[in-house]
PDB file of C-alpha atoms in Angstrom:
ATOM      1  CA  MET A   1       0.073   0.031  -0.067  1.00 94.00           C
ATOM      2  CA  LYS A   2       1.276   3.538  -0.680  1.00 97.00           C
ATOM      3  CA  LYS A   3       1.771   5.575   2.413  1.00 98.00           C
ATOM      4  CA  ILE A   4       3.451   8.711   3.799  1.00 98.00           C
ATOM      5  CA  ALA A   5       4.769   9.929   7.071  1.00 98.00           C
ATOM      6  CA  ILE A   6       4.160  13.345   8.281  1.00 98.00           C
ATOM      7  CA  ILE A   7       5.998  14.807  11.133  1.00 97.00           C
ATOM      8  CA  PRO A   8       4.737  18.171  12.229  1.00 95.00           C
ATOM      9  CA  ALA A   9       7.319  20.297  13.812  1.00 94.00           C
ATOM     10  CA  ARG A  10       6.194  23.843  14.377  1.00 90.00           C
ATOM     11  CA  SER A  11       8.635  26.407  16.021  1.00 89.00           C
ATOM     12  CA  GLY A  12       7.936  28.515  18.993  1.00 77.00           C
ATOM     13  CA  SER A  13       6.574  26.194  21.454  1.00 79.00           C
ATOM     14  CA  LYS A  14       5.869  27.915  24.759  1.00 74.00           C
ATOM     15  CA  GLY A  15       5.879  25.418  27.512  1.00 78.00           C
ATOM     16  CA  LEU A  16       9.135  24.050  26.816  1.00 89.00           C
ATOM     17  CA  LYS A  17      11.289  26.400  24.480  1.00 88.00           C
ATOM     18  CA  ASP A  18      12.044  24.853  20.976  1.00 92.00           C
ATOM     19  CA  LYS A  19      10.910  21.527  22.183  1.00 94.00           C
ATOM     20  CA  ASN A  20      10.855  19.729  18.839  1.00 96.00           C
ATOM     21  CA  ILE A  21      14.414  20.354  18.506  1.00 96.00           C
ATOM     22  CA  ILE A  22      15.655  20.150  21.912  1.00 96.00           C
ATOM     23  CA  ASN A  23      18.725  18.145  22.516  1.00 97.00           C
ATOM     24  CA  LEU A  24      18.005  14.397  23.654  1.00 98.00           C
ATOM     25  CA  TRP A  25      20.960  12.347  24.071  1.00 97.00           C
ATOM     26  CA  GLY A  26      22.989  14.121  21.556  1.00 96.00           C
ATOM     27  CA  LYS A  27      20.124  14.586  18.961  1.00 97.00           C
ATOM     28  CA  PRO A  28      17.427  17.061  18.233  1.00 97.00           C
ATOM     29  CA  LEU A  29      14.319  15.496  19.362  1.00 98.00           C
ATOM     30  CA  MET A  30      12.614  15.526  15.932  1.00 97.00           C
ATOM     31  CA  ALA A  31      15.426  13.362  14.652  1.00 98.00           C
ATOM     32  CA  TYR A  32      14.060  10.358  16.366  1.00 98.00           C
ATOM     33  CA  SER A  33      10.875  10.451  14.558  1.00 98.00           C
ATOM     34  CA  ILE A  34      12.527  10.932  11.143  1.00 98.00           C
ATOM     35  CA  GLU A  35      14.828   8.083  11.886  1.00 98.00           C
ATOM     36  CA  ALA A  36      12.169   5.857  12.964  1.00 98.00           C
ATOM     37  CA  ALA A  37      10.039   6.510   9.895  1.00 98.00           C
ATOM     38  CA  LEU A  38      13.005   6.313   7.456  1.00 98.00           C
ATOM     39  CA  GLU A  39      13.964   2.829   9.060  1.00 98.00           C
ATOM     40  CA  VAL A  40      10.571   1.467   8.513  1.00 98.00           C
ATOM     41  CA  GLN A  41      11.646   1.547   4.671  1.00 97.00           C
ATOM     42  CA  SER A  42       7.866   1.350   3.535  1.00 97.00           C
ATOM     43  CA  PHE A  43       6.976   5.102   3.300  1.00 98.00           C
ATOM     44  CA  GLN A  44       7.051   6.791  -0.312  1.00 97.00           C
ATOM     45  CA  ARG A  45       7.773   9.956   1.321  1.00 97.00           C
ATOM     46  CA  VAL A  46       8.687  11.188   4.809  1.00 98.00           C
ATOM     47  CA  ILE A  47       7.624  14.759   5.473  1.00 98.00           C
ATOM     48  CA  VAL A  48       8.412  17.168   8.117  1.00 97.00           C
ATOM     49  CA  SER A  49       5.829  20.019   8.018  1.00 95.00           C
ATOM     50  CA  THR A  50       7.294  23.309   9.644  1.00 94.00           C
ATOM     51  CA  ASP A  51       7.344  26.821   9.718  1.00 92.00           C
ATOM     52  CA  SER A  52      10.765  27.421  10.256  1.00 93.00           C
ATOM     53  CA  GLY A  53      14.186  27.561   8.241  1.00 95.00           C
ATOM     54  CA  GLU A  54      16.084  26.281  10.998  1.00 95.00           C
ATOM     55  CA  TYR A  55      13.905  23.272  11.754  1.00 96.00           C
ATOM     56  CA  GLY A  56      13.801  22.538   8.054  1.00 97.00           C
ATOM     57  CA  GLY A  57      17.426  22.472   7.835  1.00 97.00           C
ATOM     58  CA  ILE A  58      17.747  19.985  10.669  1.00 97.00           C
ATOM     59  CA  ALA A  59      15.111  17.792   9.010  1.00 97.00           C
ATOM     60  CA  GLN A  60      16.761  17.706   5.663  1.00 97.00           C
ATOM     61  CA  MET A  61      19.986  16.663   7.600  1.00 98.00           C
ATOM     62  CA  TYR A  62      18.219  13.831   8.912  1.00 98.00           C
ATOM     63  CA  GLY A  63      16.891  12.818   5.621  1.00 98.00           C
ATOM     64  CA  ALA A  64      13.301  14.072   5.623  1.00 98.00           C
ATOM     65  CA  GLU A  65      11.612  16.056   2.898  1.00 97.00           C
ATOM     66  CA  ILE A  66      10.432  19.740   3.938  1.00 96.00           C
ATOM     67  CA  MET A  67       7.071  21.277   3.397  1.00 95.00           C
ATOM     68  CA  TYR A  68       6.691  24.629   4.885  1.00 94.00           C
ATOM     69  CA  ARG A  69       3.543  26.162   6.322  1.00 88.00           C
ATOM     70  CA  GLY A  70       1.840  29.421   5.581  1.00 79.00           C
ATOM     71  CA  GLU A  71       1.709  31.787   8.561  1.00 73.00           C
ATOM     72  CA  GLY A  72      -1.968  31.044   9.189  1.00 72.00           C
ATOM     73  CA  LEU A  73      -0.804  27.350  10.020  1.00 78.00           C
ATOM     74  CA  SER A  74       2.043  28.570  12.310  1.00 69.00           C
ATOM     75  CA  ASN A  75       0.281  29.891  15.311  1.00 71.00           C
ATOM     76  CA  ASP A  76      -1.099  28.386  18.552  1.00 70.00           C
ATOM     77  CA  ASP A  77      -4.536  28.312  17.280  1.00 72.00           C
ATOM     78  CA  ALA A  78      -3.569  26.213  13.969  1.00 77.00           C
ATOM     79  CA  SER A  79      -5.312  22.696  14.326  1.00 87.00           C
ATOM     80  CA  THR A  80      -3.629  19.366  13.482  1.00 89.00           C
ATOM     81  CA  TYR A  81      -6.516  18.808  11.065  1.00 94.00           C
ATOM     82  CA  ALA A  82      -5.934  22.044   9.243  1.00 92.00           C
ATOM     83  CA  VAL A  83      -2.040  21.412   8.926  1.00 92.00           C
ATOM     84  CA  ILE A  84      -2.792  17.894   7.594  1.00 93.00           C
ATOM     85  CA  LYS A  85      -5.464  18.892   5.349  1.00 93.00           C
ATOM     86  CA  ASP A  86      -3.520  21.738   3.744  1.00 92.00           C
ATOM     87  CA  LEU A  87      -0.312  19.149   3.201  1.00 93.00           C
ATOM     88  CA  ILE A  88      -2.637  16.486   1.710  1.00 93.00           C
ATOM     89  CA  VAL A  89      -4.332  19.256  -0.745  1.00 91.00           C
ATOM     90  CA  ARG A  90      -0.672  20.507  -1.433  1.00 92.00           C
ATOM     91  CA  LEU A  91       0.712  16.986  -2.402  1.00 92.00           C
ATOM     92  CA  GLY A  92      -2.053  16.545  -4.599  1.00 86.00           C
ATOM     93  CA  GLU A  93      -1.045  12.624  -5.419  1.00 84.00           C
ATOM     94  CA  ALA A  94      -3.053   9.481  -4.543  1.00 90.00           C
ATOM     95  CA  PHE A  95      -2.047   7.535  -1.495  1.00 96.00           C
ATOM     96  CA  ASP A  96      -3.798   4.745   0.585  1.00 97.00           C
ATOM     97  CA  TYR A  97      -3.218   6.391   3.811  1.00 98.00           C
ATOM     98  CA  PHE A  98      -0.866   8.626   5.978  1.00 98.00           C
ATOM     99  CA  VAL A  99       0.724   8.011   9.250  1.00 98.00           C
ATOM    100  CA  LEU A 100       1.193  10.988  11.885  1.00 98.00           C
ATOM    101  CA  LEU A 101       4.207  10.982  13.975  1.00 98.00           C
ATOM    102  CA  GLN A 102       4.572  13.584  16.537  1.00 97.00           C
ATOM    103  CA  PRO A 103       8.345  14.366  17.433  1.00 97.00           C
ATOM    104  CA  THR A 104       7.403  14.813  21.021  1.00 97.00           C
ATOM    105  CA  SER A 105       7.156  10.835  21.225  1.00 98.00           C
ATOM    106  CA  PRO A 106      11.119   9.802  20.965  1.00 98.00           C
ATOM    107  CA  MET A 107      10.450   6.419  22.458  1.00 98.00           C
ATOM    108  CA  ARG A 108       8.183   5.303  19.571  1.00 98.00           C
ATOM    109  CA  ASP A 109      10.720   3.647  17.354  1.00 98.00           C
ATOM    110  CA  ALA A 110      10.447   1.678  13.851  1.00 98.00           C
ATOM    111  CA  LYS A 111       9.542  -1.461  15.653  1.00 98.00           C
ATOM    112  CA  HIS A 112       6.274   0.373  16.963  1.00 98.00           C
ATOM    113  CA  ILE A 113       5.572   1.849  13.428  1.00 98.00           C
ATOM    114  CA  LYS A 114       6.019  -1.453  11.740  1.00 98.00           C
ATOM    115  CA  GLU A 115       3.566  -3.225  14.036  1.00 98.00           C
ATOM    116  CA  ALA A 116       0.926  -0.396  13.848  1.00 98.00           C
ATOM    117  CA  LEU A 117       1.461  -0.401  10.088  1.00 98.00           C
ATOM    118  CA  ALA A 118       0.724  -4.362   9.923  1.00 98.00           C
ATOM    119  CA  LEU A 119      -2.200  -4.113  12.242  1.00 98.00           C
ATOM    120  CA  PHE A 120      -3.651  -1.441  10.325  1.00 98.00           C
ATOM    121  CA  GLU A 121      -3.512  -3.065   6.940  1.00 98.00           C
ATOM    122  CA  GLY A 122      -4.468  -6.519   8.242  1.00 98.00           C
ATOM    123  CA  HIS A 123      -7.983  -4.456   9.076  1.00 98.00           C
ATOM    124  CA  PHE A 124      -7.984  -2.071   6.236  1.00 98.00           C
ATOM    125  CA  ASP A 125     -11.455  -2.937   4.966  1.00 97.00           C
ATOM    126  CA  ARG A 126     -12.723  -2.411   8.514  1.00 98.00           C
ATOM    127  CA  PHE A 127     -11.127   0.573   9.803  1.00 98.00           C
ATOM    128  CA  ASP A 128     -10.208   4.020   8.525  1.00 98.00           C
ATOM    129  CA  PHE A 129      -8.167   5.087  11.494  1.00 98.00           C
ATOM    130  CA  LEU A 130      -5.641   3.904  13.978  1.00 98.00           C
ATOM    131  CA  VAL A 131      -4.291   5.479  17.077  1.00 98.00           C
ATOM    132  CA  SER A 132      -1.823   4.341  19.742  1.00 98.00           C
ATOM    133  CA  VAL A 133      -2.699   4.214  23.269  1.00 98.00           C
ATOM    134  CA  LYS A 134      -1.354   3.459  26.728  1.00 97.00           C
ATOM    135  CA  GLU A 135      -3.013   1.971  29.870  1.00 94.00           C
ATOM    136  CA  ALA A 136      -4.223   5.027  31.471  1.00 91.00           C
ATOM    137  CA  GLU A 137      -2.695   6.165  34.964  1.00 85.00           C
ATOM    138  CA  HIS A 138      -6.005   6.587  36.617  1.00 81.00           C
ATOM    139  CA  ALA A 139      -9.449   4.953  35.727  1.00 80.00           C
ATOM    140  CA  GLY A 140     -12.231   7.299  34.445  1.00 82.00           C
ATOM    141  CA  MET A 141     -14.192   6.962  37.770  1.00 80.00           C
ATOM    142  CA  LEU A 142     -11.300   8.651  39.547  1.00 84.00           C
ATOM    143  CA  VAL A 143     -11.150  11.734  36.978  1.00 88.00           C
ATOM    144  CA  LYS A 144     -13.678  14.356  37.795  1.00 92.00           C
ATOM    145  CA  PRO A 145     -13.982  18.120  37.624  1.00 94.00           C
ATOM    146  CA  ILE A 146     -13.682  20.632  40.523  1.00 96.00           C
ATOM    147  CA  ASP A 147     -16.079  23.545  40.525  1.00 96.00           C
ATOM    148  CA  ASN A 148     -15.171  26.744  42.212  1.00 96.00           C
ATOM    149  CA  ASP A 149     -16.997  25.570  45.306  1.00 96.00           C
ATOM    150  CA  ASN A 150     -13.739  23.226  45.701  1.00 96.00           C
ATOM    151  CA  SER A 151     -16.262  20.465  46.847  1.00 96.00           C
ATOM    152  CA  LEU A 152     -15.736  16.666  45.789  1.00 92.00           C
ATOM    153  CA  LYS A 153     -19.527  16.376  44.747  1.00 93.00           C
ATOM    154  CA  TYR A 154     -18.574  14.814  41.275  1.00 93.00           C
ATOM    155  CA  PHE A 155     -16.592  12.071  43.342  1.00 88.00           C
ATOM    156  CA  ASP A 156     -19.879  10.749  44.381  1.00 85.00           C
ATOM    157  CA  ALA A 157     -18.868   7.010  44.990  1.00 79.00           C
ATOM    158  CA  ASP A 158     -17.351   4.621  47.551  1.00 78.00           C
ATOM    159  CA  PHE A 159     -13.776   4.285  46.635  1.00 76.00           C
ATOM    160  CA  SER A 160     -13.105   2.109  49.729  1.00 75.00           C
ATOM    161  CA  ASN A 161     -13.004  -1.014  47.648  1.00 73.00           C
ATOM    162  CA  TYR A 162     -11.484   0.535  44.418  1.00 70.00           C
ATOM    163  CA  LYS A 163      -8.903  -1.811  43.010  1.00 70.00           C
ATOM    164  CA  ARG A 164      -6.843  -0.221  40.106  1.00 63.00           C
ATOM    165  CA  GLN A 165      -6.593  -3.680  38.224  1.00 60.00           C
ATOM    166  CA  ALA A 166     -10.224  -4.191  37.814  1.00 66.00           C
ATOM    167  CA  TYR A 167     -10.473  -1.104  35.719  1.00 67.00           C
ATOM    168  CA  LYS A 168      -8.198  -1.666  32.734  1.00 82.00           C
ATOM    169  CA  GLU A 169      -8.896   1.658  30.533  1.00 90.00           C
ATOM    170  CA  PHE A 170      -6.656   3.269  27.773  1.00 95.00           C
ATOM    171  CA  SER A 171      -5.874   7.064  26.697  1.00 96.00           C
ATOM    172  CA  PRO A 172      -4.221   8.035  23.652  1.00 97.00           C
ATOM    173  CA  ASN A 173      -0.396   8.576  24.022  1.00 98.00           C
ATOM    174  CA  GLY A 174       0.206  10.753  21.116  1.00 97.00           C
ATOM    175  CA  ALA A 175       2.928   8.739  19.392  1.00 98.00           C
ATOM    176  CA  ILE A 176       1.196   7.183  15.953  1.00 98.00           C
ATOM    177  CA  TYR A 177      -1.870   8.390  14.410  1.00 98.00           C
ATOM    178  CA  ILE A 178      -2.777   6.562  11.088  1.00 98.00           C
ATOM    179  CA  GLY A 179      -5.692   7.769   8.822  1.00 98.00           C
ATOM    180  CA  LYS A 180      -6.997   7.347   5.392  1.00 97.00           C
ATOM    181  CA  PRO A 181      -7.021  10.782   3.534  1.00 96.00           C
ATOM    182  CA  ASN A 182     -10.707  11.296   2.664  1.00 96.00           C
ATOM    183  CA  PRO A 183     -12.361   9.719   5.826  1.00 97.00           C
ATOM    184  CA  TYR A 184      -9.879  12.076   7.598  1.00 97.00           C
ATOM    185  CA  ILE A 185     -10.814  15.185   6.008  1.00 96.00           C
ATOM    186  CA  GLU A 186     -14.343  14.451   6.291  1.00 96.00           C
ATOM    187  CA  ARG A 187     -14.369  13.329   9.862  1.00 96.00           C
ATOM    188  CA  ARG A 188     -11.577  15.790  10.981  1.00 96.00           C
ATOM    189  CA  HIS A 189     -10.249  13.604  13.667  1.00 96.00           C
ATOM    190  CA  PHE A 190      -8.749  10.269  14.205  1.00 98.00           C
ATOM    191  CA  PHE A 191     -11.362   8.671  16.766  1.00 97.00           C
ATOM    192  CA  GLY A 192     -14.730   6.771  16.791  1.00 97.00           C
ATOM    193  CA  SER A 193     -16.077   3.267  15.769  1.00 97.00           C
ATOM    194  CA  ARG A 194     -13.980   3.247  12.774  1.00 98.00           C
ATOM    195  CA  SER A 195     -10.671   3.614  14.458  1.00 98.00           C
ATOM    196  CA  MET A 196      -8.779   0.912  16.024  1.00 98.00           C
ATOM    197  CA  ALA A 197      -6.281   1.039  19.048  1.00 98.00           C
ATOM    198  CA  TYR A 198      -2.496   0.157  18.866  1.00 98.00           C
ATOM    199  CA  LYS A 199      -1.360  -0.403  22.616  1.00 98.00           C
ATOM    200  CA  MET A 200       2.061   0.612  23.714  1.00 98.00           C
ATOM    201  CA  SER A 201       3.743   0.499  26.986  1.00 97.00           C
ATOM    202  CA  ARG A 202       4.082   3.478  29.280  1.00 96.00           C
ATOM    203  CA  PHE A 203       7.733   3.337  28.883  1.00 97.00           C
ATOM    204  CA  ASP A 204       7.384   3.541  25.201  1.00 98.00           C
ATOM    205  CA  SER A 205       4.531   6.145  25.577  1.00 98.00           C
ATOM    206  CA  VAL A 206       6.630   9.039  27.044  1.00 97.00           C
ATOM    207  CA  ASP A 207       5.217  12.419  25.446  1.00 97.00           C
ATOM    208  CA  ILE A 208       7.508  15.544  25.895  1.00 97.00           C
ATOM    209  CA  ASP A 209       5.293  18.788  26.840  1.00 94.00           C
ATOM    210  CA  THR A 210       6.858  19.886  29.953  1.00 94.00           C
ATOM    211  CA  GLU A 211      10.198  20.279  31.587  1.00 95.00           C
ATOM    212  CA  LEU A 212       9.216  17.094  33.928  1.00 96.00           C
ATOM    213  CA  ASP A 213       8.374  15.142  30.587  1.00 96.00           C
ATOM    214  CA  TYR A 214      11.898  16.106  29.313  1.00 97.00           C
ATOM    215  CA  GLU A 215      13.686  14.940  32.417  1.00 97.00           C
ATOM    216  CA  LEU A 216      11.869  11.484  32.166  1.00 97.00           C
ATOM    217  CA  ALA A 217      12.546  11.028  28.708  1.00 98.00           C
ATOM    218  CA  LYS A 218      16.293  11.552  29.328  1.00 97.00           C
ATOM    219  CA  ILE A 219      16.015   8.879  31.753  1.00 97.00           C
ATOM    220  CA  CYS A 220      13.951   6.614  29.489  1.00 97.00           C
ATOM    221  CA  MET A 221      16.028   7.135  26.522  1.00 97.00           C
ATOM    222  CA  GLY A 222      19.374   6.381  28.716  1.00 97.00           C
ATOM    223  CA  ARG A 223      18.062   3.186  29.500  1.00 96.00           C
ATOM    224  CA  LYS A 224      16.741   2.238  26.124  1.00 95.00           C
ATOM    225  CA  ASN A 225      20.539   3.302  24.787  1.00 93.00           C
ATOM    226  CA  LYS A 226      22.167   1.030  27.532  1.00 92.00           C
ATOM    227  CA  ALA A 227      19.654  -1.829  26.550  1.00 89.00           C
ATOM    228  CA  ASN A 228      20.648  -1.632  22.847  1.00 86.00           C
ATOM    229  CA  ARG A 229      24.282  -1.592  23.313  1.00 82.00           C
ATOM    230  CA  LYS A 230      23.905  -4.887  25.239  1.00 77.00           C
ATOM    231  CA  THR A 231      22.365  -6.489  22.391  1.00 72.00           C
ATOM    232  CA  ILE A 232      24.927  -5.515  20.050  1.00 60.00           C
TER     233      ILE A 232
END
């Protein structure tokens, strides 16, 4: 099947400055996603969508194609949907599906991508989308809003017999999204009954958004590198 990889890498992040190119064990963060996509060796194109010449230069250095966004798709209000739709329209070519790989998931590697591709292609007639997930840290019954009155009125249940093992729930981890182009443009997101899950471990699901996430990623990548050296 014909497929492309899309790696969105906007500059100017506020929470963690330039997080998409922040150094992680000697590489800019986006390099991990580019290298993983290229290692899969089944994508017709591996494209980094960015608004930055600096980011574009780094992406090309690691072997990706570049598509620069317009100003309207480079601010905080630009949605993932708008970026992907613009890229699909500008490509102007037919492909069976695309894979969105966010650069903030460096623990997701070629093995995970290959598994997700095989799973999706094996159920291609039944599903239009695939989303990678991890086991949730807390069951949904433990996550409720708190109003200005500061009361726990929404936690109206007896938690004395709560057992975490009895509530196996999952949440998207941000690492891999797969979609068929036309269904995605029509639906505008990756979720629903026509979407399937690809389960990943929490270790491989580290998603860098804050300074604390970054510190965790450094620890996890260090352990992964050490384990890889032992197998060589």
